[in-house]
Coordinates of C-alpha atoms in Angstrom, one line a residue:
Chain J
M1 CA 67.6 95.9 101.4
T2 CA 68.7 98.8 103.5
S3 CA 69.6 101.9 101.6
T4 CA 71.4 104.6 103.4
E5 CA 72.0 107.9 101.7
V6 CA 74.9 109.9 103.1
T7 CA 75.9 113.1 101.4
L8 CA 79.5 114.0 100.5
T9 CA 81.1 116.8 102.3
T10 CA 83.3 119.0 100.2
D11 CA 84.0 121.8 102.6
G12 CA 83.4 124.4 100.0
R13 CA 85.9 122.8 97.6
S14 CA 85.3 120.9 94.4
I15 CA 85.8 117.1 94.6
A16 CA 88.8 117.6 92.3
E17 CA 90.3 120.1 94.7
M18 CA 89.8 118.1 97.8
M19 CA 91.2 114.9 96.1
G20 CA 94.0 116.5 94.1
L21 CA 97.7 116.8 94.4
S22 CA 99.3 120.2 94.7
K23 CA 103.0 120.9 94.0
G24 CA 104.7 122.7 96.8
S25 CA 108.3 123.6 97.4
S26 CA 109.0 120.3 99.2
G27 CA 107.4 118.1 96.5
K28 CA 103.9 116.9 95.7
R29 CA 101.4 117.3 98.5
S30 CA 98.2 115.4 98.6
M31 CA 95.0 117.3 99.3
L32 CA 93.3 114.0 100.1
A33 CA 92.5 113.3 103.7
R34 CA 94.7 110.6 105.3
F35 CA 92.9 108.0 107.3
S36 CA 94.8 105.7 109.7
Q37 CA 94.5 103.6 112.8
I38 CA 96.4 104.6 115.9
H39 CA 98.3 101.9 117.9
S40 CA 98.8 103.8 121.2
P41 CA 96.1 105.7 123.2
L42 CA 96.2 109.5 123.3
K43 CA 96.6 110.7 126.9
G44 CA 94.9 113.7 128.4
D45 CA 94.2 115.1 131.9
M46 CA 90.9 114.6 133.5
E47 CA 89.8 115.9 136.9
I48 CA 88.6 113.2 139.2
N49 CA 87.8 114.2 142.8
G50 CA 89.6 117.5 142.3
K51 CA 92.8 115.8 141.1
A52 CA 94.1 115.9 137.6
V53 CA 94.5 112.3 136.4
R54 CA 96.2 111.2 133.2
V55 CA 93.8 109.0 131.3
D56 CA 93.3 107.6 127.8
V57 CA 91.1 110.1 126.0
V58 CA 91.3 108.4 122.6
P59 CA 91.9 104.6 122.9
A60 CA 94.4 102.6 121.0
G61 CA 92.8 101.1 117.8
A62 CA 90.8 104.3 117.2
Y63 CA 90.9 105.8 113.7
K64 CA 92.4 109.2 112.8
L65 CA 91.4 111.4 109.9
L66 CA 93.9 114.0 109.0
Q67 CA 92.3 116.5 106.7
S68 CA 94.9 119.2 107.1
D69 CA 97.6 120.1 109.7
D70 CA 95.0 121.8 111.9
K71 CA 92.1 119.5 111.2
V72 CA 92.4 116.2 112.9
A73 CA 89.6 114.0 114.2
Y74 CA 89.4 110.6 115.9
A75 CA 86.6 108.0 115.9
V76 CA 86.4 104.6 117.6
S77 CA 84.0 103.2 115.1
P78 CA 83.9 105.1 111.8
K79 CA 82.2 103.7 108.8
I80 CA 83.8 103.6 105.4
R81 CA 83.1 102.7 101.7
I82 CA 85.9 101.4 99.6
Y83 CA 86.2 102.6 96.0
A84 CA 89.6 101.4 94.9
Q85 CA 92.7 99.6 96.1
R86 CA 96.3 99.6 95.0
M87 CA 99.6 98.1 96.2
Q88 CA 103.0 99.6 96.6
W89 CA 106.3 98.9 98.4
T90 CA 107.1 101.5 101.1
R91 CA 110.1 102.0 103.4
W92 CA 110.9 104.7 105.9
D93 CA 114.4 106.2 105.3
S94 CA 115.4 107.4 108.7
N95 CA 118.6 109.0 107.4
E96 CA 116.7 111.2 105.0
N97 CA 113.5 111.4 107.0
T98 CA 111.5 110.5 103.9
M99 CA 109.2 107.7 102.9
I100 CA 110.5 105.7 99.9
K101 CA 107.6 104.6 97.7
T102 CA 107.0 102.8 94.5
V103 CA 104.4 103.5 91.9
L104 CA 100.8 102.3 92.8
V105 CA 99.9 99.1 91.1
N106 CA 97.5 96.2 91.3
N107 CA 100.1 93.5 91.9
L108 CA 103.6 93.7 93.4
T109 CA 105.2 91.2 91.0
G110 CA 107.8 92.8 88.7
D111 CA 110.2 95.7 89.2
L112 CA 108.4 98.9 90.3
K113 CA 110.0 102.3 90.0
D114 CA 110.4 104.2 93.2
N115 CA 111.1 107.8 94.2
T116 CA 114.8 107.3 94.9
G117 CA 115.6 106.4 91.3
G118 CA 115.7 102.7 92.1
F119 CA 113.2 99.9 92.1
N120 CA 111.0 98.2 94.8
A121 CA 112.2 100.7 97.5
G122 CA 115.5 98.8 97.4
R123 CA 114.0 95.4 98.0
P124 CA 115.6 92.7 95.8
S125 CA 113.2 91.7 93.0
G126 CA 111.7 88.3 92.6
Y127 CA 111.0 85.4 95.0
V128 CA 113.7 84.8 97.6
E129 CA 114.0 81.1 98.1
D130 CA 116.2 81.2 101.2
F131 CA 115.8 84.4 103.2
K132 CA 118.4 83.4 105.8
S133 CA 121.1 83.0 103.2
L134 CA 120.9 86.7 102.4
P135 CA 123.3 89.2 103.9
K136 CA 122.1 90.6 107.2
A137 CA 121.7 94.1 105.7
T138 CA 119.5 92.8 102.9
Q139 CA 117.4 90.9 105.3
E140 CA 117.0 94.0 107.4
L141 CA 116.1 96.0 104.3
M142 CA 113.5 93.5 103.2
R143 CA 112.0 93.5 106.7
N144 CA 111.8 97.3 106.6
T145 CA 110.2 97.4 103.2
K146 CA 106.5 97.1 103.7
R147 CA 104.0 95.5 101.3
T148 CA 101.4 98.3 101.5
K149 CA 97.8 98.2 100.5
V150 CA 96.6 101.6 99.6
V151 CA 92.8 102.0 100.1
F152 CA 90.8 104.8 98.6
G153 CA 87.3 105.4 100.0
T154 CA 85.0 107.7 101.9
V155 CA 84.6 107.8 105.7
V156 CA 81.9 109.0 108.1
M157 CA 83.6 109.9 111.3
Q158 CA 80.6 109.1 113.5
G159 CA 81.2 110.0 117.2
A160 CA 84.3 112.0 116.3
T161 CA 86.5 113.6 119.0
D162 CA 89.5 115.8 119.0
E163 CA 92.9 114.8 120.4
Q164 CA 91.7 115.8 123.9
G165 CA 88.7 113.4 123.6
N166 CA 86.2 116.3 123.3
A167 CA 83.3 115.5 120.9
I168 CA 83.4 117.4 117.6
D169 CA 80.2 119.1 116.8
D170 CA 80.5 119.2 113.1
A171 CA 77.9 117.4 111.0
S172 CA 80.1 117.6 107.9
L173 CA 82.5 115.3 109.7
T174 CA 80.2 113.1 111.7
T175 CA 77.4 112.4 109.3
Q176 CA 78.8 113.1 105.8
E177 CA 81.3 111.2 103.7
I178 CA 84.8 112.4 103.3
P179 CA 87.2 110.9 100.6
F180 CA 90.3 109.5 102.1
V181 CA 93.5 107.5 101.3
L182 CA 94.6 104.8 103.8
D183 CA 97.9 102.9 103.9
V184 CA 97.5 99.4 105.3
K185 CA 100.7 97.7 106.2
S186 CA 100.0 95.2 109.0
R187 CA 99.3 91.7 107.7
G188 CA 96.3 91.3 110.0
S189 CA 94.7 94.5 108.6
I190 CA 95.4 93.6 105.0
T191 CA 93.7 90.2 105.6
A192 CA 90.8 92.0 107.2
V193 CA 90.3 94.2 104.1
D194 CA 90.7 91.2 101.8
D195 CA 88.2 89.1 103.7
I196 CA 85.5 91.8 103.8
M197 CA 86.1 92.5 100.0
K198 CA 85.5 88.8 99.3
S199 CA 82.4 88.7 101.4
I200 CA 81.0 91.7 99.4
D201 CA 82.0 90.1 96.1
R202 CA 80.0 87.0 97.1
K203 CA 76.9 89.3 97.3
N204 CA 77.4 90.2 93.6
V205 CA 77.7 93.9 94.2
L206 CA 80.5 96.4 94.1
P207 CA 82.6 97.1 97.3
L208 CA 81.4 100.7 97.4
Q209 CA 77.8 99.5 97.7
Y210 CA 78.4 98.6 101.4
F211 CA 79.4 100.7 104.3
L212 CA 82.0 98.9 106.4
N213 CA 82.0 99.3 110.2
M214 CA 85.6 99.8 111.3
G215 CA 86.6 98.4 114.7
A216 CA 89.9 97.3 116.3
E217 CA 91.5 94.1 117.5
M218 CA 94.3 94.6 119.9
H219 CA 97.4 92.3 119.9
S220 CA 100.2 92.0 122.4
M221 CA 103.8 92.0 121.4
P222 CA 106.5 90.0 123.3
N223 CA 107.8 93.2 124.8
G224 CA 104.5 93.9 126.4
S225 CA 103.4 96.7 124.1
E226 CA 100.2 96.4 122.0
Y227 CA 99.3 97.1 118.4
A228 CA 95.9 97.3 116.7
T229 CA 94.6 95.7 113.5
F230 CA 91.3 96.3 111.7
D231 CA 88.2 94.5 112.7
I232 CA 85.8 95.1 109.8
T233 CA 82.1 94.2 109.7
L234 CA 79.6 94.7 106.9
G235 CA 77.3 97.7 107.4
D236 CA 74.3 99.0 105.5
K237 CA 73.9 98.6 101.8
V238 CA 74.1 101.8 99.7
D239 CA 72.5 102.6 96.4
L240 CA 74.9 103.8 93.7
V241 CA 74.5 107.5 92.8
E242 CA 76.0 109.8 90.2
A243 CA 78.3 111.4 92.7
D244 CA 80.1 108.0 93.1
K245 CA 81.5 108.4 89.6
D246 CA 83.0 111.8 90.4
I247 CA 84.6 110.4 93.5
L248 CA 86.0 107.4 91.7
D249 CA 87.2 109.7 88.9
G250 CA 89.0 111.8 91.6
F251 CA 90.7 108.7 93.0
M252 CA 91.8 107.6 89.6
E253 CA 93.2 111.1 88.9
W254 CA 95.0 111.0 92.2
I255 CA 96.5 107.6 91.5
S256 CA 97.6 108.7 88.0
G257 CA 99.0 111.9 89.4
M258 CA 101.0 110.1 92.1
N259 CA 102.4 107.6 89.6
N260 CA 103.5 110.4 87.3
Y261 CA 105.2 112.1 90.2
I262 CA 107.0 108.9 91.3
N263 CA 108.0 108.1 87.7
D264 CA 109.3 111.7 87.1
T265 CA 111.2 111.6 90.4
H266 CA 112.6 108.2 89.5
N267 CA 113.8 109.4 86.1
E268 CA 115.3 112.6 87.6
K269 CA 117.2 110.7 90.4
S270 CA 118.3 107.7 88.2
G271 CA 119.7 110.2 85.7
S272 CA 118.3 108.2 82.9
S273 CA 117.6 111.3 80.9
G274 CA 118.3 114.1 83.3
L275 CA 114.8 115.3 82.6
S276 CA 111.4 114.4 84.0
A277 CA 109.1 112.6 81.6
T278 CA 106.9 115.7 81.3
E279 CA 110.0 117.9 80.5
E280 CA 111.3 115.4 78.1
S281 CA 108.0 115.4 76.2
I282 CA 108.0 119.2 76.0
I283 CA 111.6 119.3 74.7
N284 CA 110.8 116.6 72.2
D285 CA 107.9 118.6 70.9
I286 CA 110.1 121.7 70.6
I287 CA 113.0 120.1 68.8
D288 CA 110.8 118.2 66.4
V289 CA 110.6 121.2 64.1
E290 CA 112.0 121.1 60.6
V291 CA 113.6 124.3 59.3
A292 CA 113.8 124.9 55.6
E293 CA 117.2 126.0 54.4
Chain C
M1 CA 87.8 99.3 90.5
N2 CA 90.1 100.7 87.9
H3 CA 88.1 103.0 85.7
V4 CA 85.1 105.3 86.3
A5 CA 83.4 103.8 83.2
E6 CA 83.4 100.5 85.0
L7 CA 81.2 102.1 87.7
A8 CA 79.0 103.8 85.0
L9 CA 78.4 100.4 83.4
H10 CA 77.7 98.6 86.7
T11 CA 75.2 101.3 87.6
F12 CA 73.5 101.1 84.2
L13 CA 73.2 97.3 84.3
Q14 CA 71.9 97.3 87.9
K15 CA 69.2 99.8 86.9
A16 CA 68.4 97.8 83.8
L17 CA 67.9 94.7 86.0
A18 CA 65.5 96.7 88.1
G19 CA 63.7 97.8 84.9
E20 CA 64.8 101.4 85.5
S21 CA 66.9 101.9 82.4
T22 CA 66.5 101.1 78.7
V23 CA 68.7 101.0 75.7
D24 CA 68.1 103.6 73.0
E25 CA 67.0 102.4 69.6
S26 CA 70.0 104.1 68.0
V27 CA 72.4 102.1 70.3
I28 CA 70.6 98.9 69.4
S29 CA 71.0 99.6 65.7
K30 CA 74.7 100.4 66.1
V31 CA 75.3 97.0 67.9
G32 CA 73.5 95.3 65.0
E33 CA 75.7 97.2 62.4
D34 CA 78.9 96.4 64.3
V35 CA 78.0 92.7 64.4
A36 CA 77.1 92.7 60.7
D37 CA 80.5 94.4 59.9
A38 CA 82.3 91.8 62.0
V39 CA 80.7 88.9 60.2
R40 CA 81.6 90.6 56.8
K41 CA 85.2 91.2 58.0
Q42 CA 85.6 87.6 59.2
F43 CA 84.3 86.0 56.0
S44 CA 85.6 88.4 53.4
S45 CA 89.1 89.2 54.3
G46 CA 90.7 86.4 52.3
P47 CA 93.1 83.7 53.5
R48 CA 94.5 84.2 57.0
D49 CA 97.8 82.6 56.5
E50 CA 99.4 85.4 54.5
F51 CA 102.1 86.8 56.7
K52 CA 102.4 90.5 57.4
L53 CA 103.6 92.4 60.4
R54 CA 100.5 94.0 62.0
M55 CA 99.9 95.8 65.3
S56 CA 98.1 92.6 66.5
N57 CA 101.1 90.4 66.0
L58 CA 104.2 92.5 66.5
G59 CA 104.3 91.8 70.2
R60 CA 104.5 88.0 69.6
P61 CA 107.7 86.1 70.2
K62 CA 110.3 86.8 67.4
C63 CA 110.8 83.1 66.8
Q64 CA 107.1 82.6 66.1
L65 CA 107.0 85.5 63.7
W66 CA 110.1 84.2 62.0
Y67 CA 108.3 80.9 61.3
E68 CA 105.2 82.6 60.2
K69 CA 107.2 84.5 57.6
N70 CA 109.6 81.8 56.5
D71 CA 107.9 78.5 57.1
P72 CA 104.1 79.0 56.8
E73 CA 103.6 75.4 55.5
D74 CA 104.6 73.9 58.8
K75 CA 102.1 75.9 60.8
I76 CA 99.5 74.0 62.7
P77 CA 96.4 75.0 60.7
F78 CA 93.6 77.0 62.4
P79 CA 90.7 74.7 63.4
P80 CA 87.3 75.7 62.0
H81 CA 86.1 76.7 65.4
F82 CA 88.8 79.4 65.4
L83 CA 86.6 81.5 63.1
M84 CA 83.6 80.9 65.5
N85 CA 85.8 82.1 68.4
M86 CA 86.8 85.3 66.4
I87 CA 83.1 86.1 65.7
L88 CA 82.2 85.6 69.3
G89 CA 84.9 88.0 70.2
D90 CA 83.5 90.6 67.8
I91 CA 80.0 90.1 69.0
V92 CA 81.1 90.6 72.6
E93 CA 83.0 93.8 71.6
A94 CA 79.9 95.1 69.8
V95 CA 77.6 94.5 72.7
F96 CA 80.1 95.8 75.2
K97 CA 80.5 99.1 73.3
G98 CA 76.7 99.3 73.0
L99 CA 76.4 99.0 76.7
L100 CA 79.0 101.7 77.2
R101 CA 77.0 104.0 74.9
A102 CA 73.8 103.1 76.8
A103 CA 75.5 104.0 80.0
A104 CA 76.4 107.4 78.5
V105 CA 80.1 106.7 78.5
E106 CA 81.6 108.8 75.7
F107 CA 84.4 107.3 73.6
T108 CA 85.9 107.4 70.1
D109 CA 85.1 104.2 68.2
N110 CA 87.6 102.0 66.4
E111 CA 89.9 103.7 63.8
K112 CA 92.7 102.6 61.5
V113 CA 96.1 103.9 62.4
V114 CA 99.7 103.6 61.2
L115 CA 102.7 103.2 63.4
T116 CA 105.8 104.6 61.7
L117 CA 109.0 103.2 63.1
S118 CA 112.5 104.9 63.1
D119 CA 113.5 103.2 59.8
G120 CA 110.3 104.3 58.1
T121 CA 108.6 100.9 58.3
E122 CA 104.8 101.4 58.6
I123 CA 102.7 99.0 60.7
N124 CA 99.0 99.0 60.2
G125 CA 96.4 98.4 62.8
E126 CA 93.0 99.4 64.1
F127 CA 92.4 100.3 67.7
D128 CA 89.2 99.5 69.5
M129 CA 88.4 102.7 71.3
I130 CA 89.7 105.9 72.8
L131 CA 88.3 106.7 76.2
D132 CA 89.5 109.7 78.3
D133 CA 92.1 110.4 75.7
K134 CA 93.7 107.0 76.1
V135 CA 93.6 104.0 73.8
D136 CA 91.8 101.0 75.2
D137 CA 91.4 97.5 73.7
V138 CA 88.4 95.2 74.2
K139 CA 89.2 91.6 74.9
S140 CA 86.8 88.7 75.4
A141 CA 88.5 86.1 77.6
S142 CA 88.0 82.5 78.7
P143 CA 87.3 82.1 82.4
W144 CA 90.9 81.0 83.0
S145 CA 92.4 83.9 81.1
Y146 CA 90.1 86.4 82.8
M147 CA 91.1 85.2 86.2
H148 CA 94.8 84.4 85.7
K149 CA 96.1 86.3 82.7
F150 CA 94.1 89.5 82.9
S151 CA 94.3 89.7 86.7
D152 CA 96.3 92.9 86.4
F153 CA 98.8 94.6 84.1
E154 CA 101.9 93.2 85.9
T155 CA 100.7 89.6 85.6
L156 CA 99.7 90.0 81.9
A157 CA 103.0 91.7 81.0
K158 CA 105.0 88.9 82.6
G159 CA 103.4 86.2 80.4
D160 CA 102.2 88.1 77.4
A161 CA 102.3 85.3 74.8
F162 CA 100.0 87.1 72.4
G163 CA 101.8 90.5 72.6
Y164 CA 98.9 92.4 73.9
V165 CA 101.1 95.0 75.6
S166 CA 103.0 95.8 72.4
Q167 CA 99.8 95.9 70.5
L168 CA 98.2 98.5 72.9
V169 CA 101.4 100.6 73.0
G170 CA 101.6 100.5 69.2
Y171 CA 98.0 101.7 68.8
A172 CA 98.4 104.5 71.4
T173 CA 101.7 105.7 69.8
A174 CA 100.2 105.6 66.3
A175 CA 97.1 107.5 67.5
N176 CA 99.3 109.9 69.5
K177 CA 97.3 109.2 72.6
G178 CA 98.0 107.8 76.0
V179 CA 98.1 104.1 76.8
G180 CA 94.9 103.1 78.5
G181 CA 94.2 99.4 79.2
W182 CA 92.0 96.5 78.4
W183 CA 88.3 96.1 78.9
V184 CA 88.1 92.4 79.5
I185 CA 84.9 90.4 79.3
N186 CA 84.6 86.9 80.6
K187 CA 82.9 85.0 77.8
A188 CA 81.5 82.4 80.1
N189 CA 79.7 84.5 82.7
G190 CA 79.7 88.1 81.5
H191 CA 81.9 89.5 84.2
F192 CA 83.9 92.5 83.0
K193 CA 86.7 94.6 84.3
Y194 CA 89.3 97.2 83.3
V195 CA 92.9 96.3 83.4
D196 CA 94.9 99.5 83.6
A197 CA 98.1 99.5 81.5
S198 CA 99.1 103.1 82.2
S199 CA 102.2 102.0 84.2
V200 CA 103.7 100.5 81.0
D201 CA 107.2 101.7 80.0
V202 CA 106.3 103.0 76.5
D203 CA 109.9 103.6 75.4
Q204 CA 110.9 100.1 76.4
E205 CA 107.9 98.6 74.5
L206 CA 108.6 100.6 71.4
N207 CA 112.3 99.5 71.5
K208 CA 111.0 95.9 71.6
I209 CA 108.8 96.6 68.6
E210 CA 111.7 98.1 66.6
D211 CA 113.9 95.2 67.5
T212 CA 111.3 92.6 66.4
V213 CA 110.6 94.4 63.2
A214 CA 114.3 94.7 62.3
Y215 CA 114.8 90.9 63.1
I216 CA 111.9 89.9 60.8
K217 CA 112.6 92.5 58.0
E218 CA 116.3 91.7 57.8
D219 CA 115.7 88.0 57.6
K220 CA 118.1 87.2 60.4
P221 CA 118.9 83.6 61.2
F222 CA 116.3 81.7 63.3
E223 CA 116.8 81.9 67.0
R224 CA 114.5 80.2 69.5
C225 CA 113.4 82.6 72.1
F226 CA 112.5 80.1 74.8
E227 CA 113.9 77.0 76.5
A228 CA 112.0 74.1 77.9
I229 CA 111.2 74.4 81.6
P230 CA 111.6 71.7 84.3
E231 CA 108.3 70.3 85.4
T232 CA 107.8 70.4 89.2
Y233 CA 105.3 68.7 91.5
R234 CA 104.9 70.2 95.0
K235 CA 108.0 72.3 94.2
K236 CA 110.1 69.3 93.5
P237 CA 111.4 68.7 89.9
S238 CA 109.9 65.6 88.3
G239 CA 112.8 65.1 85.9
N240 CA 110.7 66.0 82.9
L241 CA 111.0 69.1 80.7
K242 CA 107.9 70.8 79.3
L243 CA 107.1 73.9 77.2
G244 CA 106.2 77.2 78.8
V245 CA 103.0 79.1 78.2
S246 CA 104.4 81.1 75.2
C247 CA 105.5 78.0 73.4
G248 CA 102.3 76.2 74.3
F249 CA 100.2 78.6 72.2
C250 CA 102.6 78.6 69.3
A251 CA 101.5 77.1 66.0
Y252 CA 105.1 76.0 65.3
K253 CA 105.8 74.1 68.5
H254 CA 106.1 70.7 66.7
K255 CA 108.5 72.2 64.2
C256 CA 110.6 73.8 66.9
W257 CA 110.5 70.8 69.3
P258 CA 110.6 67.6 67.2
D259 CA 110.4 65.4 70.3
L260 CA 107.3 67.2 71.6
Q261 CA 104.6 64.9 73.1
T262 CA 101.4 66.3 74.4
L263 CA 100.3 64.0 77.2
P264 CA 98.1 64.1 80.3
S265 CA 100.2 65.5 83.1
R266 CA 102.6 62.8 84.4
V267 CA 102.6 64.2 87.9
S268 CA 99.1 65.5 88.5
T269 CA 96.9 63.6 90.8
A270 CA 93.8 65.2 89.5
K271 CA 91.0 63.0 88.1
E272 CA 91.0 65.0 84.9
K273 CA 94.7 65.5 84.3
P274 CA 95.7 68.7 82.4
M275 CA 97.5 68.2 79.0
V276 CA 101.2 69.0 79.1
D277 CA 103.6 69.6 76.2
Y278 CA 106.6 67.4 77.2
V279 CA 109.9 67.7 75.3
F280 CA 111.8 65.3 77.6
I281 CA 110.6 62.6 79.8
G282 CA 113.1 62.0 82.6
D283 CA 110.9 60.5 85.3
E284 CA 110.7 56.8 85.9
L285 CA 107.0 56.4 85.6
G286 CA 107.1 54.1 82.6
S287 CA 105.4 54.4 79.2
T288 CA 105.0 57.7 77.5
E289 CA 102.0 56.6 75.4
A290 CA 99.1 59.0 75.7

């Protein structure tokens, strides 16, 4: 058994702080680092024989870790551990420039409240027997509504570079684990995650007891452009430590906070009570007072 | 993973397997006391057929509760092994709670609570535990139920023949705590998991409870809540009608469906055909003798 111990980097913040949700003027803002895969290479200038040549400095399929607006790193083969997964419907609303999202759940059956005051990000509920019989607009909406797997884990950005392809000399990023949230929308990547989870399950251990080596598989589209999906292989086994509970606790809090936020937004926008669930509860507490005559 | 206590328990059990952790004597004694209490409760609580609305039954279909109140003689009696099943459930719960304690997971143990409805009706019940300020229930499940029914909250809520969702919401409301979920233990192999129910619509569930209680208390005329469903084989209807899951578990299914025949599936090609509750045979496969 291989046991690899990698410490968690908290960047001077508590785990709760780095994984929390803060309320800003434009809504709830996640403090959790966002992990994703890029589908197009990042270009940069490189001098070859005295000439500036435009080359790929970060290849397509590499992974991006966005810790804050000014802290972005890329790695071709980072390693991750998965603590939890949820599902949600998501759809980009190009008119409003916002992402429509439902609550995070374990299964997409049933009607899920979304942040527009509707359900399922506008997607019709239930099984659609004959997709082609639907109106074109509904078909389009269903195509644009993505079945999204939301993965919560930690990542070690080994061999990290910046967007210019320059190596980042920061051990807290390249050797330590950073909690992240990852939205997986492509079918191939969802299958890759499901398959690796099954293979870990067959070993009678928890998913977070294995590092997963993240790679990329490139696919061509009919129009000639390419897109990437995950290629995941099993890495080293890890012993469970006390800090794992704190990290998982942080993820559970994050999920609960996000669901409360989406539920509150749903209630506000649907006008069901005109109040958010939290406000309603406060008002109910206040008016539940008996006054003696 | 759905709860941090799940991880605490896994870690503890893994260490125990490696001989690196033990269970404190006080925890062992508590498990023993809980099992003894459970045996006492199962054998000293009088006849089980006396109808009363309780937190554990108010989520059941209204038609089933109507029969329990108004037609107890026609109920299919509990088989003797029902009591054995109940005791096994209690033992599993006692051991599970003991392991949580051994894993240093802090929780409030079971407590009797009363849910007061808008018309003043009081419903009694006893929750299993409060963990992280939320009410959780402990369920021991068959392998099928563990896999298919307790796979997640949404699946359970869709086919909740036993009213587990209402039960949990009732406990949480009565205890003035949040809705947690279910700790589910597979009776056959010891697997366990947490099914998070925090996404439940509490108001909707409470309305359902109020509606059910009013229906039963006011002795409204009997109304069957379910219809028979067409049997299909490879997505094609066989022509037969069968009972759905909720009716399948009901102790009054014969009273409600006089033509009911429980037969090996007429369409399955399996060697061991599953038993199916048919209420209408419309296929042309011949005899309906079991």
